[in-house]
Structure formats: structure tokens, C-alpha cells
């Protein structure tokens, strides 16, 4: 039987890298998004609104996927609204596809907020988990749209008989432009501004993150685990952490990232210095840089997601993931974290996104 993949959120950092991996492995691959792009060879674009079942039904007419990879979400003002909206995204898609009876596996990408709580809650004292976080960690007694999305997958699986997998990356590093959560592009833009203005590359986060052990997830490694879980019988109907497989301290990596750009790094100085504040007045500076070097994107806000980088680097504890569950089942893909960042920087420069 032909493998037909539907990547939901194909323009994002996770979805675009996954689409490339699926196509390379011989899947007929559709990429669903509100505003499709044509930058991935052999990806079949599907324009649809996940909150509109009628629109979704029309968009998916004639498409009967065997594998669904759900890699998107929508940010709203409160976690309660996040739950309402993001559960609907999953529920609507699975409801529309239910009658086709074609779906064999559904993979859902969530993240470490499963363990840390929603954005505004994980900085509160008393709910911080013991690290490294493990998949068996119980759900927190807090509103969390990840839990709601999981529950929609579980309910549809019982109804329709497909298998599922849940994937929980740490901070995702990979090439993408214009998505909500992108530490690689954000730091590349910040470093480029620092170089052009002779400013220091200032660490924006907490002391715990600066000194503690951490890990991240290369988007290509995440793509490999998504494909592995959907093709490995022992991995079906389970949740998995996914990181590169190495660990590091930001106080080591920050200096190395600065060196790549030829700028001066400055570490933690006793206070958190948010990147969002550092970049808040730099729109004109970026426009000038884009004009000077003939860059593709002159809107700073289309490249940098400083708010999300601040949330990741400002956590009040070290955060790392236990990867032994998938390792025991045979998943062996690995990436060096410094290489992950450098590969993103090199591609951004190659494609004329940064100077």
C-alpha cells in the first residue's frame, strides 16, 4: 500500500523539515497550511483552515492520507483559549478524515510544556519537575493545550482504529523563516545586529539556564523520530522525548555561537536581560541592514521570535530530557548541537536571510 503523508503545519520549522524527510523516504507528501509555500520540491500544497470543517472537507477532497503528522498550533491570549482553539485544530482534521478510513498512524508534536506547564505558569514556584524529564512524568494539575490535543488523538484513535505517537522535543533548532518559535533564526538575527552595531552578544536568560545542563532538538532529528515511530511496531501508541542526544551548558555554547559571527559575547551578569527588550527598537536597524546587504526580509518581526527565546532561556531551572525510552526501542539518530546551530546560520546566510 502506498504511504501518503499529510503534514499539518508544513511551513513551520518542524513541518518543513519533516516534509523533506518524508519525500526523501518515498512518501507521497501533502503539506497543509493556511498559507502554503512552494519552497520544498515534490511537496503537494494544501491550503486549508483547520478551524473551518467545511473548508477543510473541501481542501482534503480526493486526499486519503495513511499517515498524519500534526506539527502546528495557534497562540491565543490565555491557556483556556489555547485549549479551546488547539484541541479544535486536531479534532476537526481527524473528524473530516474519519469517513475515509485511510489513516493508519497519527503523530502529534507537542513539547516540554507537557512537563513544565504553560508559558505563564512554569516560572511559578512549586511546579518545577525533577530533571531530566521522563515520559512517565504525570500530567500537571494546570490547564495545558498539549493535554487537550493528546486527548483528541486518543479519542479518534479509539473510534477509527489508527495507531498514534506523541513527540516532545526540547527547543527546536532548524531552518525556517516566519514561524512562531525559532531560536536559530532569532539568535542569527540578534548576532547580525550586534555585529553591525558593534554591540555585545548579551545572554538574555536566567542564571540556571546559563550554568545548568541543557539540550535541544534538531528539526531533522525530530523528523527522523516521527518517521521511525510511525514505522516501528514497538513504538506505536507511546509518547517519546526527542533531543539531539548530546548535552551542553549555554555558558559554553554562547561563546562559540558569538565566535562564528565574529562578535563579543557577554554572559549572565546577575540579572535577566530579555532579548525582546534588547531588540524592541531595532526594526529600523534591521531595515538598514537588509537594504545594505540586499537581504530577502526587511521585517524584523518576520524573522525573530524573541518572546519565545526569552521563555526558553529564562527558565528558572536547568532543563534536559531523558532519551532512554526511544533508545531502548532502537532509535539511534544523533546530532551535535553546535553543528545544528551552525548549519542553520550557514543556510540563512546562503539564502540571503542574514548578511
PDB file of N, CA, C and O in Angstrom, residues 257-316:
ATOM      1  N   UNK A 257      28.877  30.378  19.616  1.00  0.00           N
ATOM      2  CA  UNK A 257      27.989  30.995  18.631  1.00  0.00           C
ATOM      3  C   UNK A 257      28.462  32.410  18.298  1.00  0.00           C
ATOM      4  O   UNK A 257      28.468  32.821  17.133  1.00  0.00           O
ATOM      5  N   UNK A 258      28.873  33.153  19.323  1.00  0.00           N
ATOM      6  CA  UNK A 258      29.397  34.506  19.099  1.00  0.00           C
ATOM      7  C   UNK A 258      30.646  34.468  18.225  1.00  0.00           C
ATOM      8  O   UNK A 258      30.817  35.305  17.322  1.00  0.00           O
ATOM      9  N   UNK A 259      31.513  33.508  18.460  1.00  0.00           N
ATOM     10  CA  UNK A 259      32.750  33.389  17.678  1.00  0.00           C
ATOM     11  C   UNK A 259      32.452  33.159  16.195  1.00  0.00           C
ATOM     12  O   UNK A 259      33.181  33.655  15.325  1.00  0.00           O
ATOM     13  N   UNK A 260      31.397  32.420  15.897  1.00  0.00           N
ATOM     14  CA  UNK A 260      31.066  32.153  14.499  1.00  0.00           C
ATOM     15  C   UNK A 260      30.733  33.458  13.773  1.00  0.00           C
ATOM     16  O   UNK A 260      31.063  33.626  12.597  1.00  0.00           O
ATOM     17  N   UNK A 261      30.094  34.371  14.478  1.00  0.00           N
ATOM     18  CA  UNK A 261      29.736  35.659  13.878  1.00  0.00           C
ATOM     19  C   UNK A 261      30.845  36.697  14.026  1.00  0.00           C
ATOM     20  O   UNK A 261      30.750  37.788  13.456  1.00  0.00           O
ATOM     21  N   UNK A 262      31.897  36.371  14.787  1.00  0.00           N
ATOM     22  CA  UNK A 262      32.976  37.320  14.990  1.00  0.00           C
ATOM     23  C   UNK A 262      32.586  38.485  15.881  1.00  0.00           C
ATOM     24  O   UNK A 262      33.000  39.633  15.643  1.00  0.00           O
ATOM     25  N   UNK A 263      31.807  38.200  16.935  1.00  0.00           N
ATOM     26  CA  UNK A 263      31.358  39.242  17.856  1.00  0.00           C
ATOM     27  C   UNK A 263      31.728  38.865  19.283  1.00  0.00           C
ATOM     28  O   UNK A 263      32.109  37.725  19.560  1.00  0.00           O
ATOM     29  N   UNK A 264      31.591  39.832  20.186  1.00  0.00           N
ATOM     30  CA  UNK A 264      31.963  39.623  21.590  1.00  0.00           C
ATOM     31  C   UNK A 264      30.753  39.162  22.390  1.00  0.00           C
ATOM     32  O   UNK A 264      29.702  39.808  22.376  1.00  0.00           O
ATOM     33  N   UNK A 265      30.905  38.050  23.092  1.00  0.00           N
ATOM     34  CA  UNK A 265      29.821  37.517  23.922  1.00  0.00           C
ATOM     35  C   UNK A 265      29.901  38.093  25.329  1.00  0.00           C
ATOM     36  O   UNK A 265      30.982  38.380  25.838  1.00  0.00           O
ATOM     37  N   UNK A 266      28.732  38.253  25.954  1.00  0.00           N
ATOM     38  CA  UNK A 266      28.665  38.645  27.361  1.00  0.00           C
ATOM     39  C   UNK A 266      27.689  37.716  28.057  1.00  0.00           C
ATOM     40  O   UNK A 266      26.547  37.553  27.626  1.00  0.00           O
ATOM     41  N   UNK A 267      28.125  37.093  29.147  1.00  0.00           N
ATOM     42  CA  UNK A 267      27.318  36.106  29.839  1.00  0.00           C
ATOM     43  C   UNK A 267      26.402  36.689  30.897  1.00  0.00           C
ATOM     44  O   UNK A 267      26.176  37.899  30.962  1.00  0.00           O
ATOM     45  N   UNK A 268      25.881  35.825  31.744  1.00  0.00           N
ATOM     46  CA  UNK A 268      24.968  36.226  32.805  1.00  0.00           C
ATOM     47  C   UNK A 268      25.684  37.159  33.777  1.00  0.00           C
ATOM     48  O   UNK A 268      26.779  36.868  34.241  1.00  0.00           O
ATOM     49  N   UNK A 269      25.037  38.288  34.091  1.00  0.00           N
ATOM     50  CA  UNK A 269      25.681  39.294  34.956  1.00  0.00           C
ATOM     51  C   UNK A 269      24.937  39.526  36.258  1.00  0.00           C
ATOM     52  O   UNK A 269      25.171  40.521  36.942  1.00  0.00           O
ATOM     53  N   UNK A 270      24.017  38.610  36.588  1.00  0.00           N
ATOM     54  CA  UNK A 270      23.262  38.750  37.830  1.00  0.00           C
ATOM     55  C   UNK A 270      21.803  39.066  37.620  1.00  0.00           C
ATOM     56  O   UNK A 270      20.998  38.921  38.550  1.00  0.00           O
ATOM     57  N   UNK A 271      21.436  39.502  36.414  1.00  0.00           N
ATOM     58  CA  UNK A 271      20.033  39.794  36.120  1.00  0.00           C
ATOM     59  C   UNK A 271      19.657  39.231  34.755  1.00  0.00           C
ATOM     60  O   UNK A 271      20.510  39.084  33.876  1.00  0.00           O
ATOM     61  N   UNK A 272      18.377  38.941  34.601  1.00  0.00           N
ATOM     62  CA  UNK A 272      17.855  38.510  33.302  1.00  0.00           C
ATOM     63  C   UNK A 272      17.689  39.743  32.419  1.00  0.00           C
ATOM     64  O   UNK A 272      17.099  40.742  32.836  1.00  0.00           O
ATOM     65  N   UNK A 273      18.212  39.681  31.198  1.00  0.00           N
ATOM     66  CA  UNK A 273      18.128  40.814  30.269  1.00  0.00           C
ATOM     67  C   UNK A 273      17.421  40.339  28.998  1.00  0.00           C
ATOM     68  O   UNK A 273      18.061  39.901  28.042  1.00  0.00           O
ATOM     69  N   UNK A 274      16.099  40.420  28.982  1.00  0.00           N
ATOM     70  CA  UNK A 274      15.312  39.790  27.907  1.00  0.00           C
ATOM     71  C   UNK A 274      15.698  40.272  26.510  1.00  0.00           C
ATOM     72  O   UNK A 274      15.925  41.462  26.281  1.00  0.00           O
ATOM     73  N   UNK A 275      15.737  39.336  25.595  1.00  0.00           N
ATOM     74  CA  UNK A 275      16.064  39.648  24.214  1.00  0.00           C
ATOM     75  C   UNK A 275      14.967  40.494  23.570  1.00  0.00           C
ATOM     76  O   UNK A 275      15.243  41.328  22.709  1.00  0.00           O
ATOM     77  N   UNK A 276      13.725  40.266  23.977  1.00  0.00           N
ATOM     78  CA  UNK A 276      12.625  41.051  23.425  1.00  0.00           C
ATOM     79  C   UNK A 276      12.848  42.543  23.681  1.00  0.00           C
ATOM     80  O   UNK A 276      12.605  43.374  22.800  1.00  0.00           O
ATOM     81  N   UNK A 277      13.337  42.874  24.864  1.00  0.00           N
ATOM     82  CA  UNK A 277      13.628  44.278  25.177  1.00  0.00           C
ATOM     83  C   UNK A 277      14.852  44.759  24.406  1.00  0.00           C
ATOM     84  O   UNK A 277      14.899  45.897  23.925  1.00  0.00           O
ATOM     85  N   UNK A 278      15.848  43.891  24.262  1.00  0.00           N
ATOM     86  CA  UNK A 278      17.074  44.238  23.544  1.00  0.00           C
ATOM     87  C   UNK A 278      16.788  44.593  22.084  1.00  0.00           C
ATOM     88  O   UNK A 278      17.426  45.482  21.508  1.00  0.00           O
ATOM     89  N   UNK A 279      15.816  43.902  21.492  1.00  0.00           N
ATOM     90  CA  UNK A 279      15.531  44.088  20.063  1.00  0.00           C
ATOM     91  C   UNK A 279      14.354  45.021  19.787  1.00  0.00           C
ATOM     92  O   UNK A 279      14.053  45.295  18.623  1.00  0.00           O
ATOM     93  N   UNK A 280      13.693  45.535  20.843  1.00  0.00           N
ATOM     94  CA  UNK A 280      12.423  46.230  20.633  1.00  0.00           C
ATOM     95  C   UNK A 280      12.543  47.485  19.771  1.00  0.00           C
ATOM     96  O   UNK A 280      11.565  47.889  19.121  1.00  0.00           O
ATOM     97  N   UNK A 281      13.709  48.103  19.746  1.00  0.00           N
ATOM     98  CA  UNK A 281      13.879  49.327  18.960  1.00  0.00           C
ATOM     99  C   UNK A 281      14.761  49.129  17.728  1.00  0.00           C
ATOM    100  O   UNK A 281      15.293  50.099  17.181  1.00  0.00           O
ATOM    101  N   UNK A 282      14.897  47.872  17.299  1.00  0.00           N
ATOM    102  CA  UNK A 282      15.860  47.560  16.239  1.00  0.00           C
ATOM    103  C   UNK A 282      15.236  47.340  14.860  1.00  0.00           C
ATOM    104  O   UNK A 282      15.931  46.936  13.929  1.00  0.00           O
ATOM    105  N   UNK A 283      13.943  47.612  14.712  1.00  0.00           N
ATOM    106  CA  UNK A 283      13.311  47.401  13.410  1.00  0.00           C
ATOM    107  C   UNK A 283      13.979  48.246  12.323  1.00  0.00           C
ATOM    108  O   UNK A 283      14.285  47.742  11.236  1.00  0.00           O
ATOM    109  N   UNK A 284      14.235  49.509  12.608  1.00  0.00           N
ATOM    110  CA  UNK A 284      14.867  50.377  11.610  1.00  0.00           C
ATOM    111  C   UNK A 284      16.290  49.925  11.323  1.00  0.00           C
ATOM    112  O   UNK A 284      16.761  49.966  10.178  1.00  0.00           O
ATOM    113  N   UNK A 285      16.989  49.486  12.374  1.00  0.00           N
ATOM    114  CA  UNK A 285      18.354  48.996  12.185  1.00  0.00           C
ATOM    115  C   UNK A 285      18.345  47.792  11.243  1.00  0.00           C
ATOM    116  O   UNK A 285      19.166  47.692  10.323  1.00  0.00           O
ATOM    117  N   UNK A 286      17.374  46.878  11.450  1.00  0.00           N
ATOM    118  CA  UNK A 286      17.316  45.700  10.580  1.00  0.00           C
ATOM    119  C   UNK A 286      16.958  46.089   9.146  1.00  0.00           C
ATOM    120  O   UNK A 286      17.485  45.524   8.194  1.00  0.00           O
ATOM    121  N   UNK A 287      16.065  47.041   8.991  1.00  0.00           N
ATOM    122  CA  UNK A 287      15.738  47.508   7.647  1.00  0.00           C
ATOM    123  C   UNK A 287      16.977  48.059   6.942  1.00  0.00           C
ATOM    124  O   UNK A 287      17.192  47.800   5.750  1.00  0.00           O
ATOM    125  N   UNK A 288      17.784  48.779   7.697  1.00  0.00           N
ATOM    126  CA  UNK A 288      19.023  49.321   7.123  1.00  0.00           C
ATOM    127  C   UNK A 288      19.993  48.207   6.743  1.00  0.00           C
ATOM    128  O   UNK A 288      20.651  48.259   5.694  1.00  0.00           O
ATOM    129  N   UNK A 289      20.082  47.200   7.606  1.00  0.00           N
ATOM    130  CA  UNK A 289      20.951  46.055   7.320  1.00  0.00           C
ATOM    131  C   UNK A 289      20.461  45.322   6.065  1.00  0.00           C
ATOM    132  O   UNK A 289      21.250  44.954   5.188  1.00  0.00           O
ATOM    133  N   UNK A 290      19.137  45.106   5.993  1.00  0.00           N
ATOM    134  CA  UNK A 290      18.561  44.402   4.840  1.00  0.00           C
ATOM    135  C   UNK A 290      18.824  45.163   3.541  1.00  0.00           C
ATOM    136  O   UNK A 290      19.128  44.556   2.509  1.00  0.00           O
ATOM    137  N   UNK A 291      18.729  46.472   3.612  1.00  0.00           N
ATOM    138  CA  UNK A 291      18.975  47.294   2.427  1.00  0.00           C
ATOM    139  C   UNK A 291      20.451  47.245   2.037  1.00  0.00           C
ATOM    140  O   UNK A 291      20.802  47.087   0.864  1.00  0.00           O
ATOM    141  N   UNK A 292      21.314  47.365   3.037  1.00  0.00           N
ATOM    142  CA  UNK A 292      22.752  47.397   2.797  1.00  0.00           C
ATOM    143  C   UNK A 292      23.249  46.111   2.152  1.00  0.00           C
ATOM    144  O   UNK A 292      24.087  46.139   1.233  1.00  0.00           O
ATOM    145  N   UNK A 293      22.730  44.954   2.627  1.00  0.00           N
ATOM    146  CA  UNK A 293      23.219  43.659   2.147  1.00  0.00           C
ATOM    147  C   UNK A 293      22.239  42.989   1.174  1.00  0.00           C
ATOM    148  O   UNK A 293      22.439  41.822   0.809  1.00  0.00           O
ATOM    149  N   UNK A 294      21.183  43.718   0.797  1.00  0.00           N
ATOM    150  CA  UNK A 294      20.205  43.195  -0.154  1.00  0.00           C
ATOM    151  C   UNK A 294      19.590  41.875   0.326  1.00  0.00           C
ATOM    152  O   UNK A 294      19.524  40.886  -0.410  1.00  0.00           O
ATOM    153  N   UNK A 295      19.137  41.864   1.575  1.00  0.00           N
ATOM    154  CA  UNK A 295      18.560  40.667   2.177  1.00  0.00           C
ATOM    155  C   UNK A 295      17.103  40.478   1.734  1.00  0.00           C
ATOM    156  O   UNK A 295      16.435  41.414   1.324  1.00  0.00           O
ATOM    157  N   UNK A 296      16.623  39.253   1.863  1.00  0.00           N
ATOM    158  CA  UNK A 296      15.279  38.920   1.392  1.00  0.00           C
ATOM    159  C   UNK A 296      14.177  39.490   2.275  1.00  0.00           C
ATOM    160  O   UNK A 296      13.082  39.761   1.793  1.00  0.00           O
ATOM    161  N   UNK A 297      14.433  39.622   3.594  1.00  0.00           N
ATOM    162  CA  UNK A 297      13.381  40.021   4.521  1.00  0.00           C
ATOM    163  C   UNK A 297      13.833  41.207   5.353  1.00  0.00           C
ATOM    164  O   UNK A 297      14.820  41.132   6.078  1.00  0.00           O
ATOM    165  N   UNK A 298      13.089  42.299   5.241  1.00  0.00           N
ATOM    166  CA  UNK A 298      13.454  43.513   5.975  1.00  0.00           C
ATOM    167  C   UNK A 298      12.631  43.720   7.236  1.00  0.00           C
ATOM    168  O   UNK A 298      12.903  44.648   8.006  1.00  0.00           O
ATOM    169  N   UNK A 299      11.630  42.869   7.458  1.00  0.00           N
ATOM    170  CA  UNK A 299      10.789  42.989   8.655  1.00  0.00           C
ATOM    171  C   UNK A 299      11.353  42.111   9.759  1.00  0.00           C
ATOM    172  O   UNK A 299      11.311  40.886   9.685  1.00  0.00           O
ATOM    173  N   UNK A 300      11.869  42.743  10.788  1.00  0.00           N
ATOM    174  CA  UNK A 300      12.499  42.018  11.897  1.00  0.00           C
ATOM    175  C   UNK A 300      11.540  41.021  12.538  1.00  0.00           C
ATOM    176  O   UNK A 300      11.929  39.904  12.908  1.00  0.00           O
ATOM    177  N   UNK A 301      10.272  41.400  12.651  1.00  0.00           N
ATOM    178  CA  UNK A 301       9.291  40.553  13.325  1.00  0.00           C
ATOM    179  C   UNK A 301       8.923  39.310  12.518  1.00  0.00           C
ATOM    180  O   UNK A 301       8.328  38.376  13.057  1.00  0.00           O
ATOM    181  N   UNK A 302       9.252  39.296  11.231  1.00  0.00           N
ATOM    182  CA  UNK A 302       9.009  38.101  10.424  1.00  0.00           C
ATOM    183  C   UNK A 302      10.130  37.071  10.600  1.00  0.00           C
ATOM    184  O   UNK A 302       9.993  35.926  10.153  1.00  0.00           O
ATOM    185  N   UNK A 303      11.206  37.468  11.243  1.00  0.00           N
ATOM    186  CA  UNK A 303      12.356  36.583  11.428  1.00  0.00           C
ATOM    187  C   UNK A 303      12.568  36.179  12.878  1.00  0.00           C
ATOM    188  O   UNK A 303      12.786  35.004  13.180  1.00  0.00           O
ATOM    189  N   UNK A 304      12.534  37.157  13.774  1.00  0.00           N
ATOM    190  CA  UNK A 304      12.894  36.920  15.177  1.00  0.00           C
ATOM    191  C   UNK A 304      11.656  36.686  16.032  1.00  0.00           C
ATOM    192  O   UNK A 304      10.675  37.423  15.936  1.00  0.00           O
ATOM    193  N   UNK A 305      11.692  35.635  16.849  1.00  0.00           N
ATOM    194  CA  UNK A 305      10.643  35.376  17.843  1.00  0.00           C
ATOM    195  C   UNK A 305      11.284  35.492  19.228  1.00  0.00           C
ATOM    196  O   UNK A 305      11.441  34.507  19.943  1.00  0.00           O
ATOM    197  N   UNK A 306      11.668  36.730  19.576  1.00  0.00           N
ATOM    198  CA  UNK A 306      12.415  36.972  20.808  1.00  0.00           C
ATOM    199  C   UNK A 306      11.633  36.540  22.041  1.00  0.00           C
ATOM    200  O   UNK A 306      12.207  36.024  23.008  1.00  0.00           O
ATOM    201  N   UNK A 307      10.323  36.713  22.018  1.00  0.00           N
ATOM    202  CA  UNK A 307       9.496  36.348  23.177  1.00  0.00           C
ATOM    203  C   UNK A 307       9.658  34.867  23.522  1.00  0.00           C
ATOM    204  O   UNK A 307       9.721  34.494  24.697  1.00  0.00           O
ATOM    205  N   UNK A 308       9.732  34.022  22.491  1.00  0.00           N
ATOM    206  CA  UNK A 308       9.836  32.591  22.746  1.00  0.00           C
ATOM    207  C   UNK A 308      11.250  32.203  23.175  1.00  0.00           C
ATOM    208  O   UNK A 308      11.430  31.358  24.060  1.00  0.00           O
ATOM    209  N   UNK A 309      12.247  32.825  22.574  1.00  0.00           N
ATOM    210  CA  UNK A 309      13.626  32.582  23.001  1.00  0.00           C
ATOM    211  C   UNK A 309      13.806  33.003  24.456  1.00  0.00           C
ATOM    212  O   UNK A 309      14.478  32.314  25.237  1.00  0.00           O
ATOM    213  N   UNK A 310      13.190  34.104  24.856  1.00  0.00           N
ATOM    214  CA  UNK A 310      13.249  34.545  26.253  1.00  0.00           C
ATOM    215  C   UNK A 310      12.621  33.518  27.188  1.00  0.00           C
ATOM    216  O   UNK A 310      13.144  33.257  28.279  1.00  0.00           O
ATOM    217  N   UNK A 311      11.500  32.930  26.778  1.00  0.00           N
ATOM    218  CA  UNK A 311      10.855  31.925  27.620  1.00  0.00           C
ATOM    219  C   UNK A 311      11.738  30.694  27.790  1.00  0.00           C
ATOM    220  O   UNK A 311      11.853  30.131  28.881  1.00  0.00           O
ATOM    221  N   UNK A 312      12.373  30.277  26.708  1.00  0.00           N
ATOM    222  CA  UNK A 312      13.256  29.113  26.781  1.00  0.00           C
ATOM    223  C   UNK A 312      14.488  29.390  27.640  1.00  0.00           C
ATOM    224  O   UNK A 312      14.848  28.594  28.520  1.00  0.00           O
ATOM    225  N   UNK A 313      15.152  30.508  27.375  1.00  0.00           N
ATOM    226  CA  UNK A 313      16.424  30.784  28.046  1.00  0.00           C
ATOM    227  C   UNK A 313      16.234  31.400  29.423  1.00  0.00           C
ATOM    228  O   UNK A 313      17.187  31.482  30.199  1.00  0.00           O
ATOM    229  N   UNK A 314      15.014  31.814  29.746  1.00  0.00           N
ATOM    230  CA  UNK A 314      14.750  32.423  31.041  1.00  0.00           C
ATOM    231  C   UNK A 314      14.217  31.477  32.085  1.00  0.00           C
ATOM    232  O   UNK A 314      13.889  31.900  33.195  1.00  0.00           O
ATOM    233  N   UNK A 315      14.124  30.198  31.767  1.00  0.00           N
ATOM    234  CA  UNK A 315      13.586  29.240  32.741  1.00  0.00           C
ATOM    235  C   UNK A 315      14.394  29.255  34.038  1.00  0.00           C
ATOM    236  O   UNK A 315      15.621  29.359  33.996  1.00  0.00           O
ATOM    237  N   UNK A 316      13.708  29.093  35.178  1.00  0.00           N
ATOM    238  CA  UNK A 316      14.406  29.180  36.467  1.00  0.00           C
ATOM    239  C   UNK A 316      15.065  27.879  36.910  1.00  0.00           C
ATOM    240  O   UNK A 316      15.385  27.720  38.083  1.00  0.00           O
TER     241      UNK A 316
END
